[in-house]
Amino acid sequence: LYLGILYSTEAHKVYGFVTNTKIKFIIIVESSNTTLRDNEIRQMFRKLHIAYTNLLSNPFYIPGASIDSKKFFSLVDSLMAPSASLAS
């Protein structure tokens, strides 16, 4: 399900992930961030996929509606925070 690097420029690297149900996730990191390894990107995608699956399992979520789950966004923020701080 992990696609690896989809596109790389001098400024950014774009990684991709596709689920069995054709849901696509993209993570973009700065190219200068050399501390993130491929395995760590995979783990970020895994955690993001689990959080998305939990969101869809919520009986109050309407598929296709915008996501407004505080729990989902806090997980996304926690995934991105280490990358942002390492890039600085």
Coordinates of N, CA, C and O in Angstrom, one line a residue:
L1 N 0.8 -1.2 0.0 CA 0.0 0.0 0.0 C 0.9 1.3 0.0 O 0.4 2.3 -0.4
Y2 N 2.1 1.2 0.5 CA 3.0 2.3 0.5 C 3.6 2.4 -0.9 O 4.2 1.5 -1.4
L3 N 3.5 3.6 -1.5 CA 4.1 3.9 -2.8 C 5.5 4.4 -2.8 O 6.2 4.3 -3.8
G4 N 5.9 4.9 -1.7 CA 7.3 5.5 -1.7 C 7.3 6.9 -2.2 O 6.3 7.6 -2.2
I5 N 8.5 7.4 -2.6 CA 8.6 8.8 -3.1 C 7.9 8.8 -4.5 O 8.2 8.1 -5.4
L6 N 7.0 9.8 -4.6 CA 6.3 10.0 -5.8 C 6.9 11.1 -6.6 O 7.0 11.0 -7.9
Y7 N 7.5 12.1 -6.0 CA 8.1 13.2 -6.6 C 9.1 13.9 -5.7 O 8.8 14.0 -4.5
S8 N 10.2 14.3 -6.3 CA 11.2 14.9 -5.5 C 11.7 16.2 -6.2 O 12.0 16.1 -7.4
T9 N 11.8 17.3 -5.4 CA 12.4 18.5 -6.0 C 13.5 18.9 -5.0 O 13.8 18.2 -4.0
E10 N 14.1 20.1 -5.3 CA 15.1 20.6 -4.4 C 14.5 21.0 -3.1 O 15.2 20.9 -2.1
A11 N 13.3 21.4 -3.1 CA 12.6 21.9 -1.8 C 11.8 20.8 -1.1 O 11.8 20.8 0.1
H12 N 11.2 19.9 -1.8 CA 10.3 18.9 -1.1 C 10.4 17.5 -1.7 O 10.8 17.3 -2.8
K13 N 9.9 16.6 -0.9 CA 9.8 15.2 -1.3 C 8.3 14.8 -1.0 O 7.8 15.1 0.0
V14 N 7.7 14.2 -2.0 CA 6.3 13.8 -1.9 C 6.2 12.3 -1.8 O 6.7 11.6 -2.7
Y15 N 5.6 11.8 -0.7 CA 5.4 10.4 -0.5 C 3.9 10.0 -0.7 O 3.0 10.8 -0.4
G16 N 3.6 8.8 -1.1 CA 2.2 8.4 -1.4 C 1.9 7.1 -0.7 O 2.7 6.2 -0.5
F17 N 0.6 6.9 -0.5 CA 0.0 5.7 0.2 C -1.4 5.6 -0.4 O -2.1 6.5 -0.5
V18 N -1.7 4.3 -0.8 CA -3.1 4.1 -1.3 C -3.6 2.9 -0.5 O -3.0 1.9 -0.4
T19 N -4.9 3.0 -0.1 CA -5.5 1.9 0.6 C -6.2 0.9 -0.4 O -6.2 1.2 -1.6
N20 N -6.7 -0.2 0.1 CA -7.3 -1.2 -0.7 C -8.6 -0.6 -1.3 O -9.1 -1.1 -2.3
T21 N -9.2 0.4 -0.7 CA -10.4 1.0 -1.2 C -10.1 2.3 -2.0 O -11.0 3.1 -2.2
K22 N -8.9 2.4 -2.5 CA -8.5 3.5 -3.3 C -8.5 4.9 -2.7 O -8.6 5.9 -3.4
I23 N -8.4 5.0 -1.4 CA -8.2 6.2 -0.7 C -6.7 6.5 -0.7 O -5.9 5.7 -0.5
K24 N -6.4 7.8 -1.1 CA -5.0 8.2 -1.3 C -4.6 9.2 -0.2 O -5.3 10.1 0.1
F25 N -3.4 8.9 0.3 CA -2.8 9.8 1.3 C -1.5 10.3 0.7 O -0.8 9.5 0.1
I26 N -1.2 11.6 1.0 CA 0.1 12.2 0.5 C 0.7 12.9 1.7 O 0.1 13.6 2.4
I27 N 2.0 12.7 1.9 CA 2.8 13.4 2.9 C 3.9 14.1 2.1 O 4.6 13.5 1.3
I28 N 4.0 15.4 2.4 CA 5.1 16.2 1.7 C 6.0 16.7 2.8 O 5.6 17.3 3.8
V29 N 7.3 16.4 2.7 CA 8.3 16.9 3.6 C 9.4 17.7 2.9 O 9.5 17.6 1.7
E30 N 10.1 18.5 3.6 CA 11.1 19.3 3.1 C 12.3 18.4 2.7 O 12.6 17.5 3.5
S31 N 12.9 18.7 1.6 CA 14.1 17.8 1.2 C 15.3 18.0 2.1 O 16.1 17.1 2.2
S32 N 15.3 19.1 2.8 CA 16.5 19.3 3.7 C 16.3 18.5 5.0 O 17.3 18.3 5.7
N33 N 15.1 17.9 5.2 CA 14.9 17.1 6.4 C 15.4 15.7 6.1 O 14.7 14.8 5.5
T34 N 16.7 15.4 6.5 CA 17.3 14.1 6.2 C 17.1 13.1 7.4 O 17.5 12.0 7.3
T35 N 16.5 13.6 8.4 CA 16.3 12.7 9.6 C 15.2 11.7 9.4 O 15.1 10.7 10.1
L36 N 14.2 12.0 8.5 CA 13.1 11.1 8.3 C 13.5 10.0 7.4 O 13.9 10.3 6.2
R37 N 13.4 8.8 7.8 CA 13.8 7.6 7.0 C 12.5 7.1 6.4 O 11.4 7.4 6.8
D38 N 12.7 6.2 5.4 CA 11.6 5.6 4.7 C 10.7 4.8 5.7 O 9.5 4.9 5.6
N39 N 11.3 4.1 6.6 CA 10.5 3.4 7.6 C 9.6 4.3 8.5 O 8.5 3.9 8.8
E40 N 10.1 5.5 8.8 CA 9.4 6.4 9.6 C 8.2 7.0 8.8 O 7.1 7.2 9.4
I41 N 8.4 7.2 7.5 CA 7.3 7.7 6.7 C 6.2 6.6 6.6 O 5.0 6.9 6.7
R42 N 6.6 5.3 6.5 CA 5.7 4.2 6.4 C 4.8 4.2 7.7 O 3.6 4.0 7.7
Q43 N 5.5 4.4 8.8 CA 4.8 4.4 10.1 C 3.8 5.5 10.2 O 2.7 5.4 10.7
M44 N 4.2 6.7 9.7 CA 3.3 7.8 9.7 C 2.0 7.5 8.8 O 0.9 7.8 9.3
F45 N 2.2 6.9 7.7 CA 1.1 6.5 6.9 C 0.2 5.5 7.6 O -1.0 5.6 7.5
R46 N 0.8 4.5 8.2 CA 0.1 3.5 8.9 C -0.8 4.1 10.0 O -2.0 3.8 10.1
K47 N -0.3 5.0 10.8 CA -1.0 5.7 11.9 C -2.1 6.6 11.3 O -3.2 6.6 11.8
L48 N -1.8 7.3 10.2 CA -2.8 8.1 9.5 C -4.0 7.2 9.0 O -5.1 7.6 9.1
H49 N -3.6 6.1 8.4 CA -4.7 5.2 7.9 C -5.5 4.6 9.0 O -6.8 4.5 8.9
I50 N -4.9 4.3 10.1 CA -5.7 3.8 11.3 C -6.6 4.9 11.8 O -7.8 4.6 12.1
A51 N -6.1 6.1 11.9 CA -7.0 7.2 12.4 C -8.1 7.5 11.4 O -9.2 7.7 11.8
Y52 N -7.9 7.4 10.1 CA -8.9 7.6 9.1 C -10.0 6.5 9.2 O -11.2 6.7 9.1
T53 N -9.5 5.2 9.4 CA -10.4 4.1 9.5 C -11.3 4.3 10.8 O -12.5 4.0 10.7
N54 N -10.7 4.7 11.9 CA -11.5 4.9 13.1 C -12.5 6.0 12.9 O -13.6 6.0 13.4
L55 N -12.1 7.1 12.1 CA -13.0 8.2 11.8 C -14.2 7.6 11.0 O -15.4 8.0 11.3
L56 N -14.0 6.8 10.0 CA -15.1 6.3 9.2 C -15.9 5.3 10.0 O -17.1 5.1 9.7
S57 N -15.4 4.7 11.0 CA -16.1 3.7 11.8 C -17.1 4.4 12.8 O -17.9 3.8 13.4
N58 N -16.9 5.7 13.0 CA -17.8 6.5 13.9 C -19.2 6.5 13.3 O -19.3 7.0 12.1
P59 N -20.2 6.1 14.0 CA -21.5 6.0 13.4 C -22.1 7.4 13.2 O -23.1 7.6 12.4
F60 N -21.5 8.5 13.7 CA -22.0 9.8 13.6 C -21.3 10.6 12.4 O -21.7 11.7 12.0
Y61 N -20.3 9.9 11.8 CA -19.6 10.5 10.7 C -20.4 10.2 9.4 O -20.8 9.1 9.1
I62 N -20.7 11.2 8.6 CA -21.4 11.0 7.3 C -20.3 11.0 6.2 O -19.6 11.9 6.0
P63 N -20.2 9.8 5.5 CA -19.2 9.7 4.5 C -19.3 10.8 3.4 O -20.4 11.1 3.0
G64 N -18.2 11.4 3.1 CA -18.2 12.5 2.1 C -18.2 13.9 2.7 O -18.0 14.9 2.1
A65 N -18.6 13.9 4.0 CA -18.7 15.2 4.7 C -17.3 15.6 5.1 O -16.4 14.8 5.2
S66 N -17.1 16.9 5.3 CA -15.8 17.4 5.8 C -15.5 16.8 7.1 O -16.4 16.6 8.0
I67 N -14.2 16.6 7.4 CA -13.7 16.0 8.6 C -13.6 17.1 9.6 O -12.9 18.1 9.4
D68 N -14.3 17.0 10.8 CA -14.2 18.0 11.8 C -13.9 17.3 13.2 O -14.2 17.8 14.2
S69 N -13.3 16.1 13.2 CA -13.0 15.4 14.4 C -11.7 16.0 15.0 O -10.6 16.0 14.4
K70 N -11.9 16.4 16.3 CA -10.7 16.9 17.0 C -9.7 15.8 17.3 O -8.5 16.1 17.2
K71 N -10.2 14.6 17.5 CA -9.2 13.5 17.7 C -8.4 13.2 16.5 O -7.2 12.9 16.6
F72 N -9.0 13.2 15.3 CA -8.3 12.9 14.1 C -7.3 14.0 13.8 O -6.1 13.7 13.5
F73 N -7.7 15.3 14.0 CA -6.7 16.4 13.8 C -5.6 16.4 14.8 O -4.5 16.8 14.4
S74 N -5.9 16.0 16.0 CA -4.8 16.0 17.0 C -3.8 14.9 16.6 O -2.6 15.1 16.8
L75 N -4.2 13.8 16.1 CA -3.3 12.7 15.7 C -2.5 13.2 14.5 O -1.3 13.0 14.4
V76 N -3.1 13.9 13.5 CA -2.4 14.4 12.4 C -1.4 15.4 12.8 O -0.2 15.4 12.3
D77 N -1.8 16.3 13.7 CA -0.8 17.3 14.3 C 0.4 16.6 15.0 O 1.5 17.1 14.8
S78 N 0.1 15.6 15.7 CA 1.2 14.9 16.4 C 2.1 14.2 15.4 O 3.3 14.1 15.7
L79 N 1.6 13.7 14.3 CA 2.4 13.1 13.3 C 3.3 14.1 12.6 O 4.5 13.8 12.3
M80 N 2.8 15.3 12.3 CA 3.5 16.3 11.6 C 4.4 17.1 12.5 O 5.4 17.7 12.0
A81 N 4.1 17.2 13.8 CA 4.9 18.0 14.7 C 6.4 17.6 14.7 O 7.3 18.5 14.6
P82 N 6.7 16.3 14.8 CA 8.2 16.0 14.9 C 8.9 16.3 13.5 O 10.0 16.8 13.6
S83 N 8.2 16.2 12.4 CA 8.8 16.5 11.1 C 9.0 18.0 11.0 O 10.1 18.4 10.5
A84 N 8.1 18.8 11.5 CA 8.3 20.2 11.4 C 9.4 20.7 12.3 O 10.2 21.6 11.9
S85 N 9.5 20.1 13.5 CA 10.6 20.6 14.4 C 11.9 20.1 13.9 O 12.9 20.7 14.2
L86 N 12.0 18.9 13.3 CA 13.3 18.4 12.8 C 13.7 19.2 11.6 O 14.9 19.4 11.3
A87 N 12.8 19.8 10.8 CA 13.2 20.5 9.6 C 13.7 21.9 10.0 O 14.4 22.5 9.2
S88 N 13.4 22.4 11.1 CA 13.8 23.7 11.5 C 15.3 23.8 11.9 O 15.8 22.9 12.4

